[in-house]
Amino acid sequence: MTREIRLILPDRSERTVPAGTTAREVAQQIGPRLAKAAIAARVDGEVRDLSRPLVADAPLEILTEESPDALWVLRHSGAHVLATAVRQLFPQAQIGFGPPIDDGFYYDFDVGRPFTPEDLPRIEERMREVVKADFPFVRDEVDREEARRRFKDDPLKLERLEELGDDDVISVYTDGPFVDLCRGPHVPSTGRLKHFKLLHAAGAYWRGDSRRQMLQRIYGTAYFTKDALEADLRRREEAEKRDHRTLGRQLDLFSIQEDVGPGLILWHPKGAVIQFQLRRLIEDEVLKRGYDLVYTPHVTREQLFRRSGHLPWYEHNQYPAMAAAAGEAEEVRYRVKPMNCPLHILVYASRQRSYRDLPLRLAEVANVYRNELSGTLHGLLRVRGLTMDDAHIFCREDQIEDEIFGMLDLTDFILGKVFGLQYRLDLATRPEKKLGSDEQWAAAEQALSRALERRGLTYGLDVGGGAFYGPKIDVKVRDAIGREWQGTTLQLDYELPERFQLEYTGTDNRPHRPVMMHRAIFGTIERFVGLLIEHFAGAFPLWLSPEQVRVLPIAEGQVEAARRLHERLRAAGIRSVLDDRNDTLNYRIRDAELMKAPYMAVVGQREVEQGTVAVRVRGAGKKQDIVPVAEFIERLRAAIASRALEP
RNA sequence: GCCACCGUAGCUCAGUGGUAGAGCUCUCGAUUCGUAAUCGAGCGGUCGUCGGUUCAAAUCCGACCGGUGGCUCCA
């Protein structure tokens, strides 16, 4: 007689079935509609195949298309269908890993000939045949010998197999002709994969290790409904339209030119306005918050970076040394700085410090240069010449919490209040290899989390993710279309004060070692401007907009009056552009809209006579607003002063 | 740095071995216009660079430079 087991369903009801019943059978008992919609099951918290027998008492949830976990299962199966198709078209292809990822899935192959873009439609077509065949996903648990036999022609799978411990269950999934070493779970059959698309092929190191061979990775995505797939493809298109490199050219913000070098930005006048506003914003704000500004050189003796420990540790990221300056010994070398900390430390160490000086907050919006690998460069987001809104805070251990609190407040002011951005925080804690005692780390981590909690912030934990010299808080910014950007970091540092033997005199008249913190709110101005371009899709808020008003005379008769208005606006500190070109009004309005000018001030005969201006707001169509010139100027000034986000 | 793909006018792109093209931008002329493209003309390219194959190369091959998508790295 079979044993009975008790299952607890999400509605808290209980169901007793014979041990060995599958989740699919339970779903059928509950209702045929549920059985049909079922993708997988959550048994005792673990997502499993519907076909797996239930052997013990457990909470059971049948997962349908509604469940986010089911989407991961679908995508995982999508990766297998991809591999099934690739193996048919490229029988010699060896298989690596094929997991679901945030927005889709991929599969890695070791194939004699790399995939070309033309291969993707072929593979996709073959995938549709695999889907049509509706192969069931069959799970087998096998012993090691059996697994070795099945994957004898797949060295990558064998490598993975040998890493599995003796207690690990070795499971193998088969769909039609394709067999994979895989933990699962999967959808019931390949026919469930209805809405998918292959996106691109790329190289990827086996196991993410740059010393291992390069595999060919194919990325794709899948959804349960056609609408969801199409919405995703539209999102990708939208992201492409917002691409800061395209908008940067269209709006004439910046360029990167071969004659200058990769990763080095030429800021054109319009882009420079944005950078200037950001610098002003952060410098003004920082001064209000008790920081001091400093300026330090771009080039220093190499010796400084030896002392700081950056050489040779960071050398691969630094530009090579320059010869000695005139009159110096030959062996003296100079370096362009990749970071500012050693220089700010020298400012600190330039005289004796008292506990009364602390916290000392030194800020500098500074250019630094890093010799980044060529393949990592990307528009404004990854550059070699970068502008950091850097600051270093020197304080006592008991001041850490307040300082972190202050930084979080500044971060929230800039990102949240000024730019209306949402963001997420992660606290990265002590790694295996670390400098300093456990007590010191514990105190520091507690100070960080207390500061976070005092601000009422929720945050994630990145256990072991801190640098060896101290814990940190990473800030990830979310943009208008939901993408996350690494920007702000707040980093504690016990290493550099040690290396530079920094001291302050305490109330006890004895020397003490200060703690140091690094922080950049924007991260780099380059990346932040890139983020802003994509976040606002080039339509910057008035205060940030390179061009704030475009003055448009309707016909030649109003050019003089329009010029006077333009000059009046300029005199009021407003960035006005006069467009008196010999083109139709329609043409010039279109141009102003495309260049994302927030306001258009149209001047016709009526406006000249009445001392008014016809105001058109960017993106608002032909709805116009006739206002007296003085009132228009006042409105603009108020909106600029308040850094209003609209328009 | 690694893998793949790409590089034609300022921009977007067409041109698969036989004398370099279009639209937009720009300049000039006409038009003087009431809220997203007026008409016409003109300027503009040793087809990324160097080398090779060929009677002949934008086109085929190689190297290099630059870009794109990823990997590694990372602000």
XYZ file of C-alpha atoms (C1' of nucleotides) in Angstrom:
722
model
C 0.000 0.000 0.000
C 1.377 3.389 -1.021
C 2.258 6.001 1.498
C 0.170 9.176 1.516
C 1.682 12.661 1.560
C 0.089 15.969 2.473
C 0.415 18.995 0.232
C -0.392 22.530 1.301
C -1.662 24.702 -1.527
C -1.260 28.494 -1.693
C -4.849 28.997 -0.489
C -3.822 27.059 2.673
C -6.001 24.133 1.716
C -4.573 20.672 2.148
C -4.595 17.825 -0.271
C -3.554 14.262 0.427
C -2.166 12.204 -2.436
C -0.200 9.003 -2.769
C 3.563 9.514 -2.633
C 4.943 9.589 -6.158
C 2.109 11.642 -7.572
C 3.464 14.334 -9.897
C 2.703 18.020 -9.634
C 1.029 17.776 -13.028
C -1.374 15.169 -11.689
C -2.196 17.388 -8.738
C -2.877 20.256 -11.107
C -5.203 18.012 -13.088
C -7.076 17.102 -9.939
C -7.506 20.754 -9.115
C -8.784 21.581 -12.581
C -8.097 21.005 -16.262
C -7.567 24.688 -16.885
C -4.864 24.879 -14.277
C -3.254 21.748 -15.675
C -3.191 23.294 -19.120
C -1.737 26.589 -17.884
C 0.819 24.929 -15.633
C 4.488 25.584 -16.444
C 6.270 24.298 -13.365
C 5.721 23.775 -9.678
C 7.158 25.284 -6.540
C 7.655 22.480 -4.044
C 8.857 23.442 -0.605
C 10.196 26.705 -2.051
C 12.069 25.049 -4.915
C 10.959 25.425 -8.536
C 10.666 21.999 -10.163
C 9.392 20.241 -13.250
C 5.719 19.347 -13.274
C 6.681 15.783 -14.067
C 8.705 15.179 -10.914
C 7.084 12.880 -8.394
C 6.207 14.391 -5.031
C 7.645 12.249 -2.277
C 7.170 14.143 0.967
C 4.802 16.513 2.725
C 5.381 19.988 1.318
C 3.830 23.287 0.367
C 2.967 23.096 -3.323
C 2.275 25.895 -5.775
C 1.476 25.299 -9.424
C 3.260 28.002 -11.421
C 1.508 29.435 -14.459
C 2.518 32.093 -16.953
C 1.671 34.708 -14.365
C 4.618 33.786 -12.164
C 7.974 35.507 -12.716
C 9.674 32.227 -11.835
C 7.823 30.556 -14.696
C 9.352 33.067 -17.099
C 12.815 32.020 -15.950
C 11.892 28.415 -16.557
C 10.612 29.271 -20.035
C 13.809 31.109 -20.892
C 15.952 28.316 -19.593
C 14.047 25.990 -21.885
C 14.528 28.566 -24.636
C 18.276 28.148 -24.214
C 17.873 24.389 -24.625
C 15.771 24.795 -27.742
C 18.490 27.080 -29.093
C 21.112 24.439 -28.373
C 18.901 21.761 -29.931
C 18.735 23.791 -33.137
C 22.435 24.639 -33.148
C 23.379 20.975 -32.700
C 21.264 20.080 -35.703
C 22.795 22.744 -37.896
C 26.334 22.415 -36.520
C 26.699 18.805 -35.420
C 30.303 19.358 -34.359
C 29.360 22.142 -31.935
C 30.232 21.473 -28.312
C 28.019 22.894 -25.647
C 28.951 25.092 -22.721
C 26.425 26.739 -20.412
C 22.975 28.012 -21.336
C 21.238 29.814 -18.495
C 18.323 32.242 -18.314
C 19.360 35.823 -17.557
C 17.506 38.968 -16.520
C 16.102 39.806 -19.919
C 16.379 36.534 -21.805
C 18.797 33.669 -22.146
C 22.001 32.640 -23.862
C 23.871 29.505 -24.750
C 27.631 29.140 -25.247
C 29.039 26.908 -27.956
C 32.461 25.798 -28.997
C 32.015 25.585 -32.717
C 34.670 25.391 -35.416
C 33.396 28.404 -37.279
C 32.137 31.416 -35.330
C 28.527 32.394 -35.843
C 27.796 35.237 -38.205
C 24.716 37.474 -38.105
C 23.308 35.499 -41.050
C 23.334 32.330 -38.973
C 20.833 33.686 -36.476
C 17.758 33.637 -38.755
C 18.665 30.110 -39.822
C 19.022 28.973 -36.238
C 15.820 30.732 -35.274
C 13.990 28.977 -38.093
C 15.280 25.634 -36.933
C 14.220 26.485 -33.390
C 10.669 26.962 -34.655
C 10.787 23.443 -36.028
C 11.949 22.166 -32.660
C 9.065 24.049 -31.063
C 6.631 22.636 -33.596
C 7.844 19.108 -32.889
C 6.782 19.716 -29.272
C 9.426 17.435 -27.766
C 8.765 16.775 -24.094
C 11.554 17.779 -21.697
C 12.470 14.541 -19.976
C 14.459 14.553 -16.775
C 16.718 11.654 -15.844
C 18.825 11.257 -12.783
C 21.930 9.298 -13.650
C 25.116 8.169 -11.952
C 28.475 9.648 -12.776
C 29.488 6.814 -15.077
C 26.353 7.101 -17.113
C 26.775 10.878 -17.344
C 30.382 10.524 -18.506
C 29.217 8.150 -21.190
C 26.477 10.460 -22.411
C 28.741 13.510 -22.610
C 31.880 11.774 -23.821
C 31.997 14.104 -26.856
C 31.407 17.280 -24.845
C 34.565 18.137 -22.925
C 32.999 21.281 -21.502
C 30.166 19.278 -19.970
C 32.625 16.698 -18.659
C 34.576 19.458 -16.966
C 31.420 20.642 -15.259
C 30.456 17.081 -14.385
C 33.706 16.463 -12.555
C 33.065 19.483 -10.358
C 29.831 18.035 -9.026
C 30.220 16.532 -5.587
C 29.373 12.960 -4.743
C 26.218 14.059 -2.957
C 24.986 16.135 -5.873
C 22.186 14.737 -7.951
C 23.310 14.482 -11.576
C 20.337 15.314 -13.734
C 20.124 15.120 -17.484
C 17.445 16.727 -19.625
C 16.441 15.467 -23.039
C 14.278 17.222 -25.582
C 14.048 15.250 -28.825
C 17.570 14.774 -30.146
C 19.238 17.054 -27.578
C 20.664 15.923 -24.272
C 22.102 18.314 -21.706
C 23.641 18.074 -18.288
C 21.358 20.456 -16.479
C 19.849 21.092 -13.116
C 16.526 22.197 -14.634
C 13.711 22.787 -14.276
C 12.069 23.053 -17.670
C 8.689 23.674 -19.208
C 6.792 20.474 -20.053
C 7.696 20.509 -23.738
C 9.402 22.576 -26.426
C 5.982 23.581 -27.783
C 5.625 25.983 -24.849
C 8.240 28.268 -26.359
C 6.026 30.287 -28.647
C 7.323 33.834 -28.513
C 11.058 34.214 -28.721
C 13.750 35.984 -30.690
C 17.476 35.578 -31.096
C 19.178 38.893 -30.535
C 22.889 38.677 -31.241
C 25.990 36.544 -31.179
C 29.169 37.420 -29.314
C 32.328 35.853 -28.007
C 32.529 34.853 -24.359
C 35.338 33.220 -22.414
C 34.624 29.716 -21.163
C 33.634 30.159 -17.524
C 34.252 33.884 -17.801
C 37.999 33.333 -17.510
C 40.122 35.362 -19.908
C 42.804 32.648 -19.844
C 40.392 30.012 -21.161
C 39.167 29.527 -24.693
C 36.667 31.846 -26.327
C 33.253 30.347 -26.959
C 30.516 31.662 -29.194
C 27.526 32.928 -27.300
C 24.079 33.479 -28.773
C 21.685 35.727 -26.883
C 17.923 35.540 -27.180
C 14.808 36.348 -25.267
C 11.438 34.692 -24.762
C 8.034 35.542 -23.329
C 4.755 33.785 -22.745
C 2.792 36.226 -24.859
C 3.301 37.899 -28.178
C 2.498 41.257 -26.604
C 5.190 40.915 -23.977
C 7.781 39.942 -26.576
C 6.820 42.829 -28.809
C 6.846 45.244 -25.895
C 10.378 44.106 -25.062
C 11.541 44.546 -28.646
C 9.980 48.005 -28.647
C 11.795 48.812 -25.398
C 15.053 47.791 -27.024
C 14.257 50.035 -29.983
C 13.396 52.897 -27.647
C 16.705 52.407 -25.858
C 18.446 52.575 -29.207
C 16.701 55.835 -30.043
C 17.902 57.278 -26.763
C 21.470 56.151 -27.323
C 23.620 58.980 -26.021
C 26.134 58.510 -28.834
C 23.470 59.143 -31.468
C 21.827 61.980 -29.553
C 25.227 63.408 -28.711
C 25.909 63.844 -32.396
C 22.422 64.985 -33.342
C 22.332 67.565 -30.569
C 25.957 68.518 -31.175
C 26.991 67.840 -27.572
C 30.326 66.073 -27.969
C 32.477 64.050 -30.295
C 35.164 61.404 -30.068
C 37.688 61.630 -32.869
C 40.355 59.316 -34.104
C 42.895 62.134 -34.279
C 42.526 62.631 -30.529
C 42.188 59.011 -29.486
C 39.640 56.531 -28.267
C 37.907 57.239 -24.992
C 38.806 60.927 -25.072
C 35.897 63.325 -25.259
C 35.717 66.623 -27.096
C 32.958 68.587 -25.402
C 31.290 70.865 -27.942
C 29.768 74.136 -26.731
C 26.351 72.603 -26.085
C 27.740 69.639 -24.187
C 30.038 71.928 -22.262
C 27.003 73.804 -20.959
C 25.713 70.621 -19.378
C 29.057 69.794 -17.836
C 29.371 73.361 -16.557
C 25.936 73.193 -14.901
C 26.785 69.889 -13.230
C 30.057 71.232 -11.901
C 28.325 74.290 -10.578
C 25.615 72.226 -8.968
C 27.989 69.918 -7.134
C 30.510 72.586 -6.159
C 27.848 74.943 -4.809
C 26.183 72.152 -2.898
C 29.385 70.759 -1.483
C 30.468 74.164 -0.211
C 27.149 74.495 1.595
C 27.844 71.163 3.250
C 31.179 71.986 4.794
C 33.537 70.735 2.125
C 36.597 72.656 0.926
C 37.605 72.829 -2.701
C 41.130 71.995 -3.772
C 42.913 71.867 -7.107
C 45.727 69.423 -7.780
C 47.960 68.758 -10.802
C 47.206 66.344 -13.625
C 50.747 65.023 -13.571
C 52.864 63.959 -10.633
C 56.089 62.152 -9.961
C 55.685 58.435 -10.302
C 57.058 58.003 -6.793
C 53.758 59.220 -5.391
C 51.876 56.289 -6.898
C 54.478 53.884 -5.568
C 53.892 55.182 -2.124
C 50.119 54.990 -2.518
C 50.458 51.396 -3.670
C 48.799 52.024 -7.033
C 52.019 51.022 -8.797
C 52.448 48.283 -9.758
C 49.020 47.143 -8.614
C 47.054 49.523 -10.822
C 49.739 50.006 -13.436
C 47.891 48.208 -16.229
C 45.296 50.966 -15.974
C 47.760 53.833 -15.916
C 49.320 55.601 -18.845
C 53.021 54.817 -19.214
C 55.564 57.006 -17.458
C 56.860 60.229 -18.920
C 60.516 61.233 -18.876
C 61.902 63.533 -16.210
C 61.298 67.251 -16.392
C 64.097 69.543 -17.553
C 67.065 69.524 -15.217
C 65.937 66.531 -13.176
C 67.817 63.301 -12.687
C 67.180 60.913 -15.524
C 65.589 58.237 -13.401
C 62.808 60.557 -12.231
C 59.550 59.694 -14.006
C 56.160 61.350 -14.139
C 52.685 59.907 -14.481
C 49.335 61.298 -15.462
C 47.116 60.709 -12.461
C 44.460 57.969 -12.630
C 42.930 59.135 -9.350
C 43.118 62.045 -6.956
C 43.383 60.402 -3.572
C 47.179 60.564 -3.143
C 47.140 64.263 -3.947
C 44.321 65.026 -1.547
C 46.191 63.028 1.072
C 49.208 65.266 0.571
C 46.989 68.279 1.168
C 45.876 66.683 4.424
C 49.458 65.847 5.371
C 50.781 69.293 4.476
C 50.570 70.309 8.094
C 49.848 68.881 11.519
C 46.192 68.101 12.007
C 44.164 68.284 15.188
C 40.964 66.415 16.016
C 39.433 69.867 15.714
C 40.182 69.839 11.964
C 38.148 66.699 11.462
C 36.208 65.857 9.493
C 38.229 67.439 6.729
C 36.358 67.212 3.456
C 38.366 67.927 0.318
C 36.529 68.111 -2.997
C 37.747 68.530 -6.527
C 36.057 68.108 -9.869
C 39.120 66.725 -11.559
C 40.238 65.098 -14.780
C 42.017 61.810 -14.461
C 43.245 59.429 -17.126
C 42.995 55.661 -17.135
C 44.372 53.423 -19.822
C 41.291 51.237 -20.112
C 41.255 48.164 -22.335
C 40.142 49.178 -25.805
C 37.250 46.714 -25.867
C 35.652 48.270 -22.804
C 35.330 51.780 -24.193
C 31.799 52.914 -24.896
C 30.722 56.447 -25.760
C 30.603 58.576 -22.637
C 29.989 55.601 -20.381
C 33.477 54.129 -20.480
C 36.220 56.596 -21.339
C 39.934 57.052 -20.817
C 39.864 60.705 -19.878
C 37.319 61.078 -17.106
C 36.081 63.883 -14.927
C 35.344 62.831 -11.380
C 33.353 64.855 -8.914
C 35.746 63.494 -6.376
C 36.014 64.108 -2.654
C 37.971 62.635 0.186
C 36.869 62.874 3.755
C 39.291 62.431 6.613
C 37.669 61.741 9.960
C 37.785 59.894 13.259
C 36.271 56.436 13.497
C 33.428 57.740 15.600
C 32.568 60.214 12.847
C 32.149 57.594 10.119
C 28.438 57.160 10.640
C 27.664 60.871 10.460
C 29.833 61.319 7.423
C 28.156 58.449 5.607
C 24.830 59.895 6.623
C 25.872 63.208 5.116
C 26.979 61.547 1.893
C 23.688 59.691 1.603
C 21.894 62.969 2.123
C 23.956 64.622 -0.593
C 23.383 61.665 -2.907
C 19.660 61.869 -2.355
C 19.660 65.606 -2.895
C 21.477 65.368 -6.217
C 20.025 62.178 -7.666
C 16.590 62.204 -6.084
C 15.654 65.838 -5.556
C 17.431 67.581 -8.417
C 17.161 64.933 -11.123
C 14.140 62.995 -9.921
C 15.999 59.713 -10.332
C 15.202 56.561 -8.428
C 18.096 54.602 -7.046
C 18.992 51.511 -5.113
C 21.726 50.982 -2.541
C 23.994 48.044 -1.864
C 26.246 47.662 1.143
C 29.360 45.702 0.186
C 30.965 43.990 3.160
C 34.375 42.507 3.999
C 35.973 40.191 1.474
C 38.156 37.171 2.311
C 41.410 39.015 1.796
C 41.270 42.234 3.693
C 43.285 44.810 5.497
C 42.539 45.639 9.123
C 41.078 43.678 12.018
C 37.687 42.008 12.173
C 36.707 44.410 14.959
C 37.555 47.385 12.775
C 35.555 45.970 9.872
C 32.607 45.109 12.053
C 32.578 48.635 13.472
C 32.834 50.157 10.018
C 30.105 47.975 8.522
C 27.865 48.767 11.444
C 28.494 52.472 11.032
C 27.505 52.222 7.366
C 24.353 50.254 8.050
C 23.375 52.536 10.938
C 23.730 55.551 8.656
C 21.600 53.824 6.015
C 18.950 52.956 8.567
C 18.979 56.405 10.117
C 18.032 57.758 6.715
C 15.274 55.175 6.568
C 16.756 53.591 3.477
C 16.403 50.003 2.482
C 19.476 48.479 0.949
C 20.824 45.243 -0.417
C 23.787 43.370 0.988
C 26.680 42.452 -1.235
C 28.405 40.061 1.122
C 32.153 39.949 0.524
C 31.855 42.581 -2.200
C 33.881 45.267 -0.455
C 37.393 46.255 -1.495
C 40.244 44.803 0.544
C 40.814 48.236 2.063
C 37.289 48.915 3.281
C 33.522 48.419 2.907
C 31.497 50.554 0.530
C 28.021 51.579 -0.522
C 27.204 51.321 -4.220
C 24.393 53.393 -5.661
C 22.586 52.114 -8.729
C 20.488 54.667 -10.567
C 17.352 53.705 -12.446
C 16.598 55.689 -15.603
C 13.363 56.629 -17.366
C 13.126 53.314 -19.182
C 14.039 51.176 -16.209
C 17.713 50.505 -16.808
C 20.186 50.570 -13.943
C 23.429 52.516 -13.992
C 26.351 52.227 -11.630
C 27.151 55.722 -10.502
C 27.802 56.906 -7.003
C 30.119 54.988 -4.716
C 30.875 55.731 -1.095
C 34.038 53.914 -0.063
C 35.766 53.554 3.268
C 39.552 53.247 3.194
C 41.877 52.047 5.946
C 44.773 51.362 3.590
C 45.867 54.785 2.373
C 45.988 56.541 5.774
C 48.252 53.669 6.814
C 50.534 53.920 3.798
C 50.897 57.670 4.142
C 51.153 57.469 7.916
C 48.412 60.055 8.307
C 47.897 61.392 11.787
C 45.954 63.837 13.837
C 46.459 64.903 17.404
C 43.636 63.799 19.661
C 42.276 65.378 22.825
C 44.734 63.141 24.651
C 47.577 65.000 22.914
C 48.626 61.767 21.242
C 48.788 60.905 17.520
C 45.890 58.961 16.007
C 45.249 57.597 12.548
C 42.290 59.090 10.686
C 39.889 57.089 8.516
C 39.530 58.148 4.931
C 36.553 57.965 2.600
C 36.321 58.306 -1.140
C 33.125 59.403 -2.793
C 31.850 60.605 -6.128
C 28.182 61.482 -6.477
C 27.991 61.615 -10.263
C 30.653 58.961 -10.515
C 32.145 60.561 -13.541
C 30.676 63.570 -15.261
C 31.049 61.768 -18.592
C 28.981 58.791 -17.538
C 26.460 60.941 -15.737
C 25.912 63.123 -18.786
C 25.492 59.912 -20.807
C 22.896 58.764 -18.311
C 21.107 62.128 -18.428
C 21.046 62.157 -22.229
C 19.405 58.738 -22.286
C 17.166 59.392 -19.288
C 15.764 62.602 -20.751
C 16.072 61.332 -24.332
C 17.965 64.543 -25.059
C 15.094 66.765 -23.835
C 16.897 68.311 -20.872
C 15.097 70.284 -18.203
C 15.335 74.013 -18.728
C 18.138 74.724 -16.241
C 20.372 72.095 -17.864
C 19.412 72.624 -21.463
C 22.264 73.873 -23.666
C 19.802 76.099 -25.457
C 16.924 77.390 -23.359
C 14.975 79.561 -25.741
C 14.956 79.748 -29.501
C 13.740 83.096 -30.758
C 11.900 82.873 -34.068
C 10.868 85.961 -36.055
C 8.011 85.069 -38.370
C 9.243 87.174 -41.268
C 11.983 89.613 -42.111
C 9.974 92.518 -40.704
C 10.360 91.144 -37.173
C 14.041 90.236 -37.260
C 15.105 93.420 -35.479
C 12.512 93.015 -32.739
C 13.481 89.352 -32.378
C 17.130 90.319 -32.020
C 16.240 92.763 -29.248
C 14.309 90.029 -27.448
C 17.224 87.642 -27.867
C 19.619 90.169 -26.389
C 17.276 90.882 -23.516
C 17.106 87.184 -22.729
C 20.885 86.878 -22.873
C 21.247 89.852 -20.561
C 18.897 88.101 -18.134
C 21.265 85.117 -18.078
C 19.089 82.955 -20.300
C 20.676 80.853 -23.040
C 18.858 82.166 -26.081
C 19.475 81.377 -29.734
C 18.158 83.610 -32.487
C 17.087 81.759 -35.604
C 16.657 84.418 -38.271
C 17.517 82.096 -41.133
C 15.753 82.611 -44.402
C 13.518 79.560 -43.998
C 9.838 79.096 -43.350
C 8.578 79.326 -39.801
C 7.495 75.695 -40.041
C 10.970 74.637 -40.978
C 12.569 76.535 -38.124
C 10.043 75.247 -35.581
C 10.731 71.727 -36.715
C 14.446 72.326 -36.327
C 13.994 73.751 -32.825
C 11.852 70.763 -31.846
C 14.427 68.320 -33.189
C 17.178 70.132 -31.322
C 14.988 69.846 -28.184
C 14.911 73.561 -27.367
C 12.634 73.763 -24.297
C 11.010 77.028 -25.363
C 10.356 78.705 -28.675
C 9.620 82.424 -28.607
C 7.791 83.318 -31.815
C 7.760 86.999 -32.725
C 5.249 88.177 -35.341
C 3.787 91.560 -36.175
C 1.147 91.258 -33.436
C 3.731 90.486 -30.775
C 5.962 93.365 -31.854
C 3.040 95.765 -31.544
C 1.903 94.457 -28.183
C 5.291 93.840 -26.575
C 4.481 90.170 -26.159
C 5.879 86.883 -27.347
C 4.124 83.739 -28.549
C 5.583 80.950 -26.451
C 5.659 77.389 -27.714
C 6.786 74.680 -25.315
C 8.888 71.768 -26.556
C 6.788 68.741 -27.302
C 3.470 70.500 -26.614
C 2.524 71.015 -30.250
C 0.959 74.146 -31.594
C -0.655 75.160 -28.318
C 0.749 78.621 -27.805
C 0.735 81.084 -24.994
C 0.922 84.836 -25.640
C 2.702 86.569 -22.742
C 4.306 89.952 -22.170
C 8.075 89.779 -22.622
C 8.860 90.747 -19.019
C 6.582 88.039 -17.704
C 8.156 85.452 -20.012
C 11.613 86.303 -18.712
C 10.454 86.130 -15.108
C 8.860 82.741 -15.688
C 12.054 81.389 -17.205
C 14.214 82.764 -14.431
C 12.047 81.216 -11.767
C 12.030 77.831 -13.489
C 15.807 77.932 -13.935
C 16.460 78.986 -10.353
C 14.310 76.170 -8.992
C 15.878 73.659 -11.389
C 12.383 72.572 -12.349
C 12.284 69.249 -14.166
C 9.461 70.367 -16.489
C 9.548 71.051 -19.325
C 43.330 42.623 -24.288
C 39.953 38.408 -26.496
C 35.797 36.739 -30.294
C 32.525 38.270 -34.200
C 30.702 42.059 -37.273
C 31.216 46.923 -39.440
C 34.114 51.345 -41.774
C 31.650 54.946 -49.025
C 30.469 63.105 -48.642
C 29.636 66.675 -42.118
C 25.116 62.975 -41.051
C 21.965 58.545 -42.645
C 22.761 55.123 -46.267
C 22.744 52.730 -51.784
C 26.513 50.815 -54.850
C 29.630 42.461 -55.357
C 35.740 43.356 -60.310
C 35.088 47.847 -65.539
C 35.107 56.130 -65.177
C 31.831 57.088 -57.290
C 25.535 57.838 -56.059
C 20.860 59.611 -53.109
C 18.477 62.294 -49.156
C 19.575 65.590 -45.258
C 23.266 69.319 -43.616
C 26.154 73.469 -45.649
C 26.705 77.811 -49.449
C 24.187 80.924 -53.082
C 19.599 82.638 -55.455
C 14.308 83.125 -55.481
C 10.324 83.172 -51.782
C 8.640 86.906 -46.490
C 5.941 82.883 -44.684
C 1.458 82.561 -37.787
C 3.465 76.984 -35.055
C 7.097 69.982 -37.149
C 10.428 69.893 -43.838
C 9.066 76.276 -49.898
C 11.535 75.901 -54.695
C 16.054 75.898 -57.629
C 21.337 75.724 -58.174
C 26.082 74.755 -56.151
C 30.008 72.914 -52.828
C 31.500 68.336 -50.888
C 34.569 61.638 -51.263
C 42.455 59.444 -53.554
C 35.384 54.585 -50.719
C 39.486 54.115 -42.672
C 45.169 53.320 -43.586
C 49.065 50.442 -45.690
C 50.281 46.292 -48.575
C 48.910 42.182 -51.943
C 46.017 39.582 -56.138
C 44.330 41.380 -61.086
C 44.795 44.257 -67.628
C 41.488 46.626 -63.995
C 39.819 46.901 -56.723
C 34.990 50.817 -52.940
C 34.182 45.554 -54.372
C 38.800 39.811 -53.527
C 43.042 38.660 -49.707
C 46.324 40.280 -45.441
C 47.995 43.566 -41.633
C 47.047 47.837 -38.913
C 43.690 51.893 -37.070
C 38.759 53.080 -35.467
C 33.706 51.715 -34.200
C 29.624 48.181 -32.629
C 27.836 43.785 -29.743
C 29.541 40.704 -26.013
C 33.603 38.477 -22.642
C 37.270 40.090 -19.014
C 37.687 44.739 -16.323
C 35.156 48.859 -14.266
C 33.408 55.197 -12.548
